[in-house]
Amino acid sequence: MADKIATREAYGAALAEFGADPNLVVLDADLSKSTKTDTFKKKYPERFFNIGIAEGNMMSVAAGIASCGKTVFASTFAIFAALRACEQIRNSICYPKLNVKIGATHAGISVGEDGASHQAVEDVGVMRSIPNMTVLSPSDGPSTRLAVKAAIEHQGPVYLRLGRLAVPVIYNDAMLKDFSLGKGILLRDGKDLTIAATGLMVHEAIKAADMLAAEGVSARVLDFHTLKPIDRDLIIQAARETGRIVTAEEHNMYGGLGSAVAEILAENYPVPVRMVAIRDQFGKSGKPDRLIERYKLTAQSIVDNARMLLAAGRD
Amino acid sequence: MKTRSSYSILNSIAITLFTSNCKGVVKMPRNELIDLARKATLIRKHIIEETFCAASGHPGGSLSCTDILTALYFREMRVNPANPSWKDRDRFVLSKGHCAPALYATLAEKGFFPAEDLTGFRSIDSYLEGHPNMTYVPGVDMSTGSLGQGISAAVGMAMAGKMDEKDYRVYAILGDGELEEGQVWEALMCAAHYKLDNLMAFLDHNGLQIDGKITDVMSPEPVADKFRAFGWKVILIDGHDYGQILGAIAEAKSGSGQPVMAVCSTVKGKGVSFMEHQAGWHGTAPNKEQRDQAHAELDAFLKAMEDEDNG
Ligand SMILES: Cc1ncc(C[n+]2csc(CCOP(=O)(O)OP(=O)(O)O)c2C)c(N)n1
Ligand SMILES: [Mg+2]
């Protein structure tokens, strides 16, 4: 059984790890214990500010601080960042292209018991459509650490999509040595189809590839930790070499990874695509693993969709 | 005689609408006062020209905040037009971003960019966006236009100044209709919480917003009490009286551990007779005749000041 760590946990640890930079400032909106920015706060209290339960204000304050030459992380739950404070992110941060990194935790239905009001299923679609915004959605602890590092090094706004649930560790250091913002990762090569995944669905994609291998199907697995700018070449190459793509994400079927892949393919190299995603519904309360089953965000669902694509190919 | 004529000019600069609680009204030599009034009049003429050329834009609120901008940029703020992004400069945020014509005109008069460019305001080939843009316009410290966000950004700048132990000051102008945005109050709470006495905001209290009187649309009154309750020090002044504006600034700089709000009694459309006190001039550009009449009024004022200077 692989080690497990929530990406929010890795986020907090990374902020503390890279926090020695005197230019780094962290803001939170009364959720520092949940977003894990309290890890940074304990180490660098003089550069941590609680803005209170005022997410819109937090985003514009972050913009003001960034305009004075600092790199600012602003954290809250994905739903309150991308949705409540959407327009502040758009006008105060993205329009002037300021160095604000939004650490959005508790994305997706894997939030669990808090239920639909706290489960962002549309945040990627909203954030991805704002000019100047970069969107990251790492799949495990080690890649989250590098995503935070890349966000610090990148000049301009970044939306960092993180989860509440502890998820299996996928990567070791060697596998991540070429980690680069905007570049997807080839986790497993294959020739019959490609599974393009992001966030906690990357682990399911690997499981699905194993299940397909047992049936004699060779599936390529790609991790899109950067959803914008999406790795266009990697998608086109996968379409050309494997002819069909299953996308997998813990997000609504509109606006997320599936959409991003389809956008690239439609313009460049159309091949059949099936999306494993939330089918335009709100989430609900429940144990995370039960919700993941209920919303069909599983390796089995990826396998089922892969079979559909393969069957269609045989007609 | 001389004194009387001086007073008539002063009266058209400042109509004192109430008694200020400002501790020390700055007393300037008459020639300096006239210099400021002349600058403000040039800025008002630019505002008319910008909105006329663009055939759109917001003259009313631009004219009401002109004297505050003039006092800030020509008597107070530490800025360098040759180095707009100088790290130690004082910052300014026009939270009521629709009054970009006033800010652009002030920056052009200060020398940040050529005044000729002002006529390109809002046009496709110009860098002078309809609302202030910090990426393209030298001297603009924050992009604004969405009401309520600018004051939060100013709070962020003041926090950065405290963190870095810099002595720069942060100024912002808010609209009174803008106060209806909840974010303003989040920002005010935050500024008081972090004791940002390097932050000073001016409320352009002209009593009007787009749909009419603020007290008819959605009253934010009593504003001074609310600001005090939110932890701000409040100074009541006439927003067209340079002595009072500068007096309030001097008082704010004494660093009381509190952010300072100057509640400025102002006249929307100030300086152009037919625009004064009219909500209809909020977002309407003058046509050719109106523009000519506005210039004629402002030119007459300039001429009167010149006569006085010479006399
Ligand atoms: C968030 C937001 N909502 C609506 C508007 C449209 N708007 C522009 S100006 C204005 C009225 C502003 O009134 P006030 O703050 O009193 O400005 P002033 O009288 O100084 O011009 C409105 C509603 C906006 N710019 N931003
Ligand atoms: Mg008003």
XYZ file of C-alpha atoms and ligand atoms in Angstrom:
653
model
C 0.000 0.000 0.000
C 1.508 3.278 -1.142
C 1.952 6.196 1.242
C -0.866 8.650 1.272
C -0.811 12.406 1.689
C -3.383 15.051 0.811
C -2.210 17.609 -1.739
C -3.248 20.392 0.677
C -0.884 18.859 3.216
C 1.959 18.864 0.710
C 1.035 22.452 -0.166
C 1.391 23.640 3.428
C 4.678 21.775 3.786
C 5.983 23.282 0.537
C 5.055 26.815 1.630
C 7.020 26.276 4.820
C 9.890 24.710 2.885
C 10.200 27.537 0.355
C 9.065 30.192 2.810
C 12.528 31.451 3.724
C 12.261 33.771 0.718
C 11.553 37.118 2.426
C 9.470 38.101 -0.565
C 6.866 35.414 0.049
C 3.636 36.419 1.792
C 0.741 34.107 2.663
C -2.875 35.153 3.234
C -5.767 33.063 4.424
C -9.448 33.604 5.132
C -10.002 31.870 8.477
C -9.244 28.411 7.088
C -5.515 28.162 7.728
C -5.898 24.933 9.674
C -7.744 23.317 6.787
C -5.784 24.812 3.888
C -2.592 24.021 5.826
C -1.175 27.499 5.464
C -0.832 27.339 9.241
C 2.324 25.313 8.593
C 3.811 28.438 7.011
C 2.279 30.675 9.669
C 4.034 28.797 12.467
C 7.391 29.241 10.792
C 7.018 32.762 9.394
C 4.310 34.518 11.416
C 5.514 37.961 10.300
C 4.634 37.143 6.698
C 1.305 35.471 7.337
C -1.910 37.495 7.450
C -5.362 36.305 8.290
C -7.806 38.411 6.297
C -10.841 36.919 7.984
C -13.887 35.530 6.237
C -13.686 37.985 3.369
C -12.442 36.153 0.300
C -13.126 38.942 -2.196
C -11.184 41.386 -0.068
C -8.391 38.841 0.360
C -7.884 38.564 -3.407
C -7.726 42.329 -3.937
C -5.478 42.790 -0.883
C -3.211 40.112 -2.354
C -3.113 42.125 -5.576
C -2.109 45.265 -3.683
C 0.678 43.462 -1.842
C 1.878 41.849 -5.077
C 1.915 45.244 -6.802
C 4.652 46.206 -4.327
C 6.911 43.422 -5.625
C 5.944 40.453 -3.460
C 4.826 36.939 -4.277
C 1.553 36.341 -2.494
C -0.235 33.068 -1.816
C -3.917 33.531 -1.007
C -5.661 30.449 0.316
C -9.177 29.339 0.968
C -11.441 26.528 -0.251
C -11.683 26.265 -4.049
C -15.374 27.108 -3.960
C -14.785 30.441 -2.168
C -11.701 31.310 -4.193
C -12.780 30.507 -7.731
C -16.476 31.201 -7.294
C -17.071 33.693 -4.459
C -14.010 35.768 -5.310
C -14.028 35.064 -9.023
C -14.377 38.653 -10.134
C -11.699 39.897 -7.754
C -9.362 37.239 -9.151
C -10.270 38.357 -12.639
C -10.087 42.126 -12.257
C -7.654 42.690 -9.375
C -5.212 39.855 -10.123
C -5.389 38.498 -13.669
C -6.078 41.698 -15.584
C -2.975 43.455 -14.177
C -1.125 40.083 -14.247
C 0.000 40.309 -10.649
C 2.077 37.743 -8.830
C -0.689 36.154 -6.810
C -0.944 32.389 -6.363
C -4.305 31.080 -5.306
C -3.939 28.006 -3.137
C -7.424 26.556 -3.553
C -7.903 23.513 -1.366
C -10.928 21.234 -0.923
C -11.634 21.055 -4.642
C -14.047 18.472 -5.986
C -16.484 16.058 -4.378
C -13.771 14.301 -2.369
C -14.349 17.064 0.216
C -16.885 14.556 1.489
C -19.259 15.211 4.385
C -19.457 19.015 4.077
C -21.482 18.429 0.934
C -22.285 20.259 -2.262
C -22.016 23.813 -0.893
C -18.327 23.171 -0.231
C -17.458 21.044 -3.257
C -16.170 23.033 -6.236
C -16.961 21.094 -9.409
C -16.683 24.059 -11.782
C -13.597 25.940 -10.570
C -11.267 24.800 -13.339
C -13.711 25.884 -16.016
C -14.041 29.310 -14.437
C -10.344 29.863 -13.728
C -9.185 28.438 -17.044
C -11.248 30.947 -18.992
C -9.584 34.002 -17.440
C -6.761 35.457 -19.561
C -3.300 35.477 -17.902
C -4.278 32.704 -15.485
C -2.234 29.517 -15.142
C -4.067 26.501 -13.695
C -2.288 23.689 -11.861
C -3.872 20.494 -10.607
C -1.236 18.156 -9.156
C -2.020 14.513 -8.500
C 0.006 13.680 -5.400
C 2.206 15.051 -2.621
C 5.587 15.150 -4.369
C 4.198 16.740 -7.527
C 2.328 19.279 -5.410
C 5.628 20.321 -3.877
C 7.015 20.979 -7.345
C 3.821 22.701 -8.431
C 4.230 25.145 -5.523
C 7.859 25.719 -6.509
C 6.877 26.270 -10.131
C 4.134 28.666 -9.050
C 6.654 30.709 -7.062
C 9.038 30.835 -10.012
C 6.324 31.725 -12.521
C 5.688 35.438 -12.981
C 1.937 36.021 -12.877
C -1.271 34.578 -11.452
C -1.575 30.871 -10.720
C -4.565 28.848 -9.566
C -3.423 25.798 -7.638
C -6.158 23.169 -7.319
C -5.693 21.007 -4.259
C -7.629 18.302 -2.488
C -8.672 17.547 1.057
C -8.438 13.786 0.825
C -5.205 11.873 1.447
C -4.223 10.367 -1.894
C -1.569 7.798 -2.832
C 1.935 8.959 -3.603
C 2.606 8.334 -7.289
C 5.989 9.876 -7.871
C 9.498 9.543 -6.566
C 12.131 12.226 -7.110
C 13.593 10.576 -10.193
C 10.219 10.510 -11.918
C 9.799 14.215 -11.296
C 13.192 15.424 -12.379
C 11.750 16.865 -15.602
C 8.707 18.417 -13.897
C 7.944 21.588 -15.737
C 4.975 23.929 -15.716
C 2.953 23.470 -18.896
C 4.328 19.994 -19.638
C 2.327 16.847 -19.015
C 4.000 13.726 -17.665
C 4.068 10.410 -19.517
C 3.468 7.929 -16.714
C 3.093 4.844 -18.840
C 3.435 4.327 -22.541
C 0.826 2.516 -24.586
C -0.456 2.268 -28.124
C -4.152 1.357 -28.117
C -5.512 4.399 -26.341
C -4.542 7.215 -24.013
C -5.876 7.998 -20.574
C -5.359 11.677 -19.859
C -5.899 12.417 -16.174
C -5.466 15.143 -13.596
C -5.583 15.454 -9.821
C -6.690 12.424 -7.851
C -7.833 10.711 -11.063
C -4.224 10.107 -12.084
C -3.969 7.298 -9.576
C -7.212 5.794 -10.925
C -5.807 6.087 -14.442
C -2.806 3.992 -13.508
C -5.072 1.364 -11.958
C -7.231 1.412 -15.073
C -4.178 0.915 -17.279
C -3.303 -2.175 -15.221
C -6.832 -3.515 -15.586
C -6.748 -2.915 -19.330
C -3.335 -4.542 -19.631
C -4.843 -7.689 -18.118
C -7.263 -7.692 -21.070
C -4.435 -7.193 -23.525
C -5.077 -3.484 -24.073
C -2.071 -1.182 -24.021
C -3.038 2.160 -22.480
C -0.870 5.243 -22.330
C -1.247 7.291 -19.127
C -0.642 11.028 -19.030
C -0.713 13.286 -15.971
C -1.805 16.825 -16.762
C -0.707 18.656 -13.650
C -0.923 21.857 -15.699
C -4.415 22.419 -17.089
C -3.521 25.801 -18.511
C -1.456 26.259 -20.564
C -2.242 22.663 -21.487
C 0.488 20.545 -23.086
C -0.791 20.737 -26.632
C 1.976 18.695 -28.239
C 1.539 15.823 -25.822
C -2.203 15.677 -26.583
C -1.755 15.775 -30.340
C 0.972 13.157 -30.171
C -1.258 10.898 -28.090
C -4.110 11.313 -30.574
C -1.839 10.556 -33.502
C -0.196 7.526 -31.911
C -3.094 5.959 -29.985
C -6.142 7.217 -31.888
C -8.500 7.564 -28.883
C -8.464 9.345 -25.559
C -10.275 8.894 -22.275
C -10.023 11.920 -20.016
C -10.423 11.596 -16.250
C -10.967 14.380 -13.741
C -12.773 15.213 -10.513
C -14.614 18.139 -12.084
C -17.695 18.864 -14.093
C -17.559 17.562 -17.667
C -17.779 21.175 -18.838
C -14.712 23.359 -18.694
C -12.153 20.991 -17.196
C -9.494 18.660 -18.576
C -11.934 16.898 -20.919
C -12.869 20.210 -22.475
C -9.254 21.317 -22.724
C -8.266 18.095 -24.496
C -11.268 18.268 -26.814
C -10.460 21.901 -27.670
C -6.951 20.982 -28.767
C -8.100 17.915 -30.711
C -10.975 19.669 -32.467
C -8.621 22.241 -33.927
C -5.659 19.996 -34.625
C -6.253 16.270 -34.790
C -9.809 15.091 -34.099
C -10.058 11.603 -32.590
C -12.819 10.068 -30.442
C -12.794 11.198 -26.797
C -14.745 10.014 -23.768
C -14.822 11.959 -20.558
C -14.813 10.471 -17.103
C -16.044 13.458 -15.137
C -18.945 14.687 -13.043
C -21.971 14.676 -15.337
C -23.107 18.264 -14.771
C -24.347 17.720 -11.237
C -23.666 19.165 -7.826
C -21.921 16.990 -5.299
C -23.433 15.826 -1.997
C -22.514 14.791 1.499
C -20.984 11.405 2.140
C -17.752 9.594 2.744
C -15.289 10.596 0.032
C -14.762 7.034 -1.220
C -18.517 6.476 -1.439
C -18.946 9.719 -3.364
C -16.169 8.800 -5.757
C -18.013 5.529 -6.458
C -21.378 7.284 -6.770
C -20.057 9.837 -9.246
C -18.199 7.125 -11.192
C -14.772 8.666 -10.781
C -13.084 5.274 -10.649
C -10.590 3.116 -12.474
C -13.532 0.889 -13.432
C -15.291 3.808 -15.058
C -12.152 4.659 -17.030
C -11.948 1.026 -18.161
C -15.626 1.034 -19.195
C -15.127 4.183 -21.235
C -11.961 2.810 -22.793
C -13.887 -0.302 -23.861
C -16.575 1.865 -25.451
C -13.952 3.705 -27.481
C -12.239 0.477 -28.485
C -15.538 -1.141 -29.477
C -16.496 1.863 -31.594
C -13.118 1.634 -33.306
C -13.853 -1.937 -34.424
C -17.092 -1.122 -36.306
C -11.107 95.948 -3.892
C -8.261 93.552 -4.421
C -9.231 91.525 -1.396
C -12.854 91.291 -2.419
C -12.012 89.990 -5.881
C -9.695 87.465 -4.269
C -12.537 86.257 -2.150
C -14.822 85.858 -5.106
C -12.299 83.535 -6.701
C -11.805 81.652 -3.498
C -15.542 81.206 -3.257
C -15.711 79.643 -6.655
C -12.902 77.304 -5.649
C -14.494 76.372 -2.380
C -18.079 76.462 -1.312
C -17.908 75.572 2.308
C -20.933 73.448 2.962
C -20.411 72.694 6.621
C -17.923 73.202 9.363
C -14.854 71.075 9.008
C -13.416 69.260 12.038
C -9.971 69.367 10.433
C -7.435 70.383 13.087
C -5.237 72.620 11.007
C -6.367 74.087 7.711
C -3.203 74.615 5.710
C -2.790 78.310 4.966
C -1.019 78.849 1.701
C 0.276 82.007 0.167
C -2.311 83.317 -2.247
C -0.145 82.679 -5.322
C 0.275 79.033 -4.374
C -3.424 78.641 -3.893
C -3.992 80.131 -7.310
C -1.392 77.810 -8.825
C -3.327 74.842 -7.496
C -6.648 76.221 -8.693
C -5.112 76.803 -12.122
C -3.806 73.213 -12.250
C -7.200 71.885 -11.258
C -8.847 73.975 -13.948
C -6.490 72.601 -16.588
C -7.325 69.099 -15.363
C -11.035 69.909 -15.584
C -10.540 71.095 -19.160
C -8.781 67.817 -19.976
C -11.682 65.875 -18.452
C -14.105 67.701 -20.732
C -11.874 67.096 -23.744
C -11.251 63.416 -22.962
C -14.922 62.588 -22.584
C -15.880 64.766 -25.558
C -13.313 63.059 -27.838
C -14.300 59.605 -26.604
C -17.994 60.525 -26.829
C -18.291 58.532 -23.613
C -16.844 58.376 -20.119
C -17.640 59.863 -16.723
C -17.295 63.636 -16.359
C -19.433 64.173 -13.222
C -17.448 62.134 -10.706
C -14.189 63.101 -12.399
C -14.900 66.771 -11.791
C -15.879 66.136 -8.184
C -12.560 64.496 -7.267
C -10.317 66.838 -9.264
C -9.329 69.092 -6.360
C -8.384 66.123 -4.168
C -6.199 64.721 -6.954
C -4.645 68.131 -7.553
C -3.742 68.609 -3.895
C -2.323 65.089 -3.674
C -0.218 65.109 -6.818
C 0.907 68.739 -6.802
C 1.434 69.370 -3.108
C 1.862 66.089 -1.347
C 2.696 62.843 -3.062
C 6.262 61.607 -3.385
C 6.285 60.427 -6.996
C 8.736 60.686 -9.853
C 7.258 60.897 -13.353
C 10.633 59.850 -14.789
C 10.515 56.660 -12.718
C 6.867 55.671 -12.305
C 7.626 52.328 -10.651
C 10.053 53.760 -8.088
C 9.790 51.411 -5.118
C 9.673 54.134 -2.466
C 7.001 56.256 -4.108
C 3.712 57.098 -2.468
C 0.901 55.034 -3.991
C -2.470 56.170 -5.245
C -5.498 54.009 -6.005
C -8.560 55.420 -7.722
C -11.040 52.984 -6.244
C -13.837 54.737 -8.150
C -12.067 53.773 -11.355
C -14.696 55.202 -13.680
C -13.175 58.611 -12.938
C -10.113 57.684 -14.998
C -10.388 60.960 -16.980
C -9.436 62.872 -13.825
C -6.568 60.525 -12.954
C -5.166 60.467 -16.480
C -5.370 64.254 -16.740
C -3.611 64.640 -13.394
C -0.855 62.206 -14.375
C -0.388 63.949 -17.730
C -0.173 67.375 -16.043
C 2.343 65.898 -13.619
C 4.453 64.757 -16.574
C 3.945 60.978 -16.551
C 2.928 61.031 -20.228
C 2.153 63.674 -22.871
C -1.093 65.585 -22.410
C -1.722 65.231 -26.171
C -2.373 61.529 -25.554
C -5.441 62.355 -23.469
C -7.601 62.870 -26.540
C -7.076 59.188 -27.375
C -8.908 58.223 -24.178
C -11.081 55.128 -24.750
C -10.069 54.773 -28.393
C -8.787 51.538 -29.893
C -5.296 52.769 -30.669
C -4.707 54.410 -27.298
C -3.210 52.982 -24.112
C -5.673 55.062 -22.102
C -8.245 52.399 -21.272
C -11.731 53.426 -20.187
C -10.790 52.511 -16.632
C -7.312 52.847 -15.067
C -4.819 50.248 -16.216
C -1.543 49.833 -14.343
C 0.058 47.705 -17.054
C -0.100 50.290 -19.810
C -0.416 53.690 -18.172
C 2.666 55.164 -16.459
C 1.774 56.400 -13.002
C -1.285 54.218 -12.490
C -0.545 52.107 -9.415
C -3.549 49.773 -9.587
C -6.007 48.716 -12.245
C -9.508 49.548 -11.078
C -13.014 49.919 -12.464
C -14.833 47.229 -10.589
C -16.076 49.188 -7.597
C -14.985 48.036 -4.159
C -11.759 46.361 -5.207
C -9.428 49.362 -5.311
C -9.667 50.098 -1.609
C -8.708 46.485 -0.835
C -5.678 46.792 -3.095
C -4.710 50.008 -1.311
C -4.941 48.096 1.972
C -2.590 45.483 0.493
C -0.113 48.185 -0.530
C -0.182 49.667 2.953
C 0.403 46.187 4.429
C 3.381 45.714 2.105
C 4.737 49.102 3.193
C 4.507 48.097 6.859
C 6.078 44.700 6.177
C 9.015 46.315 4.402
C 9.274 49.133 6.942
C 9.029 51.652 4.132
C 7.863 55.182 4.776
C 5.767 55.553 1.641
C 2.117 56.436 2.077
C -0.916 55.017 0.308
C -3.849 57.154 -0.828
C -7.181 56.115 -2.282
C -10.341 57.836 -3.456
C -13.684 56.123 -2.913
C -17.075 57.022 -4.337
C -20.023 57.379 -1.982
C -22.161 55.071 -4.120
C -19.222 52.658 -4.073
C -19.771 52.314 -0.317
C -22.750 50.107 -1.131
C -20.283 47.379 -2.144
C -19.723 45.023 0.781
C -16.072 44.620 -0.135
C -15.400 48.236 0.883
C -16.334 47.372 4.457
C -14.248 44.204 4.403
C -11.317 46.363 3.349
C -11.978 49.029 5.989
C -12.194 46.363 8.698
C -8.912 44.889 7.512
C -7.117 48.272 7.451
C -8.140 49.058 11.017
C -7.282 45.549 12.196
C -3.742 45.878 10.859
C -3.465 49.487 12.138
C -2.568 50.862 8.727
C -1.849 54.473 9.611
C 0.139 54.752 6.383
C -3.180 54.575 4.535
C -5.457 57.537 3.879
C -8.682 57.379 1.913
C -10.834 60.205 0.623
C -14.552 59.736 0.300
C -15.811 61.753 -2.655
C -19.085 62.487 -0.914
C -21.006 64.048 -3.777
C -24.322 62.469 -2.809
C -25.004 61.027 -6.262
C -24.578 57.736 -8.051
C -25.898 56.544 -11.434
C -29.566 56.133 -10.608
C -29.858 59.252 -8.469
C -29.202 60.323 -4.885
C -27.305 57.799 -2.813
C -29.911 58.264 -0.098
C -32.658 57.243 -2.536
C -30.859 54.335 -4.187
C -29.384 52.596 -1.121
C -28.256 54.892 1.611
C -24.820 54.255 3.078
C -25.436 57.036 5.641
C -24.398 57.966 8.225
C -21.010 57.432 6.632
C -18.793 59.156 9.197
C -20.281 57.132 12.062
C -19.844 53.932 10.101
C -16.206 54.680 9.322
C -15.558 55.422 12.995
C -17.307 52.228 14.006
C -15.030 50.380 11.583
C -12.004 51.736 13.402
C -11.025 54.607 11.136
C -10.166 58.115 12.166
C -12.541 60.449 10.342
C -11.841 64.005 9.212
C -14.666 66.013 7.677
C -13.577 68.480 5.023
C -14.682 70.393 1.991
C -13.313 68.422 -0.933
C -12.829 71.535 -3.029
C -10.854 73.494 -0.451
C -7.116 72.930 -0.821
C -6.331 74.250 2.621
C -8.670 71.723 4.196
C -7.551 68.832 1.976
C -3.905 69.491 2.796
C -4.745 70.045 6.440
C -6.394 66.630 6.582
C -3.401 65.029 4.893
C -1.034 66.629 7.388
C -3.200 65.420 10.251
C -3.320 61.888 8.808
C 0.459 61.796 8.611
C 0.796 62.189 12.340
C 0.435 58.391 12.533
C -2.176 57.684 15.158
C -2.127 53.913 14.613
C -5.371 54.195 12.659
C -6.136 54.535 8.960
C -7.687 57.903 8.133
C -10.793 58.655 6.103
C -11.296 62.189 4.859
C -15.004 62.533 4.234
C -14.964 65.152 1.502
C -18.073 67.148 0.855
C -18.030 67.618 -2.905
C -20.158 68.691 -5.824
C -20.578 66.215 -8.649
C -19.766 68.035 -11.885
C -17.866 70.743 -9.974
C -16.664 73.672 -12.092
C -19.000 73.262 -15.064
C -22.249 75.017 -14.210
C -24.664 72.797 -16.083
C -23.052 69.590 -14.833
C -23.087 70.495 -11.142
C -25.364 68.426 -8.869
C -26.703 66.456 -11.866
C -26.778 62.640 -11.688
C -27.383 62.738 -15.436
C -23.779 63.811 -16.001
C -22.413 60.712 -14.271
C -21.653 58.814 -17.450
C -22.635 61.147 -20.248
C -20.140 62.902 -22.516
C -20.676 66.518 -23.545
C -21.650 67.218 -27.141
C -19.893 69.932 -29.158
C -21.916 72.880 -27.770
C -21.742 71.616 -24.222
C -18.032 71.039 -24.519
C -17.531 74.554 -25.883
C -19.593 76.044 -23.091
C -17.680 74.071 -20.469
C -14.374 75.272 -21.879
C -15.657 78.847 -21.975
C -16.565 78.692 -18.278
C -13.277 77.113 -17.294
C -11.325 79.564 -19.494
C -13.086 82.477 -17.834
C -11.981 81.111 -14.496
C -8.398 80.763 -15.723
C -8.530 84.332 -17.018
C -9.803 85.646 -13.694
C -6.930 83.945 -11.900
C -4.451 85.333 -14.373
C -5.826 88.827 -13.879
C -5.532 88.434 -10.179
C -1.975 87.136 -10.493
C -1.071 90.131 -12.591
C -3.139 92.604 -10.642
C -18.778 46.384 -9.099
C -19.358 47.459 -9.971
N -20.699 47.553 -10.111
C -21.231 48.490 -10.905
C -20.424 49.369 -11.590
C -21.048 50.386 -12.514
N -20.888 51.763 -11.952
C -19.940 52.583 -12.404
S -19.929 54.047 -11.607
C -21.254 53.609 -10.653
C -21.802 54.568 -9.629
C -20.733 55.031 -8.712
O -21.192 56.026 -7.873
P -20.197 56.756 -6.909
O -19.362 55.751 -6.233
O -20.965 57.652 -6.043
O -19.230 57.527 -7.919
P -19.169 59.084 -8.269
O -20.433 59.722 -7.826
O -18.015 59.615 -7.534
O -18.964 59.129 -9.745
C -21.674 52.314 -10.976
C -22.822 51.631 -10.350
C -19.033 49.219 -11.446
N -18.162 49.982 -12.108
N -18.520 48.290 -10.618
Mg -21.153 59.664 -5.804
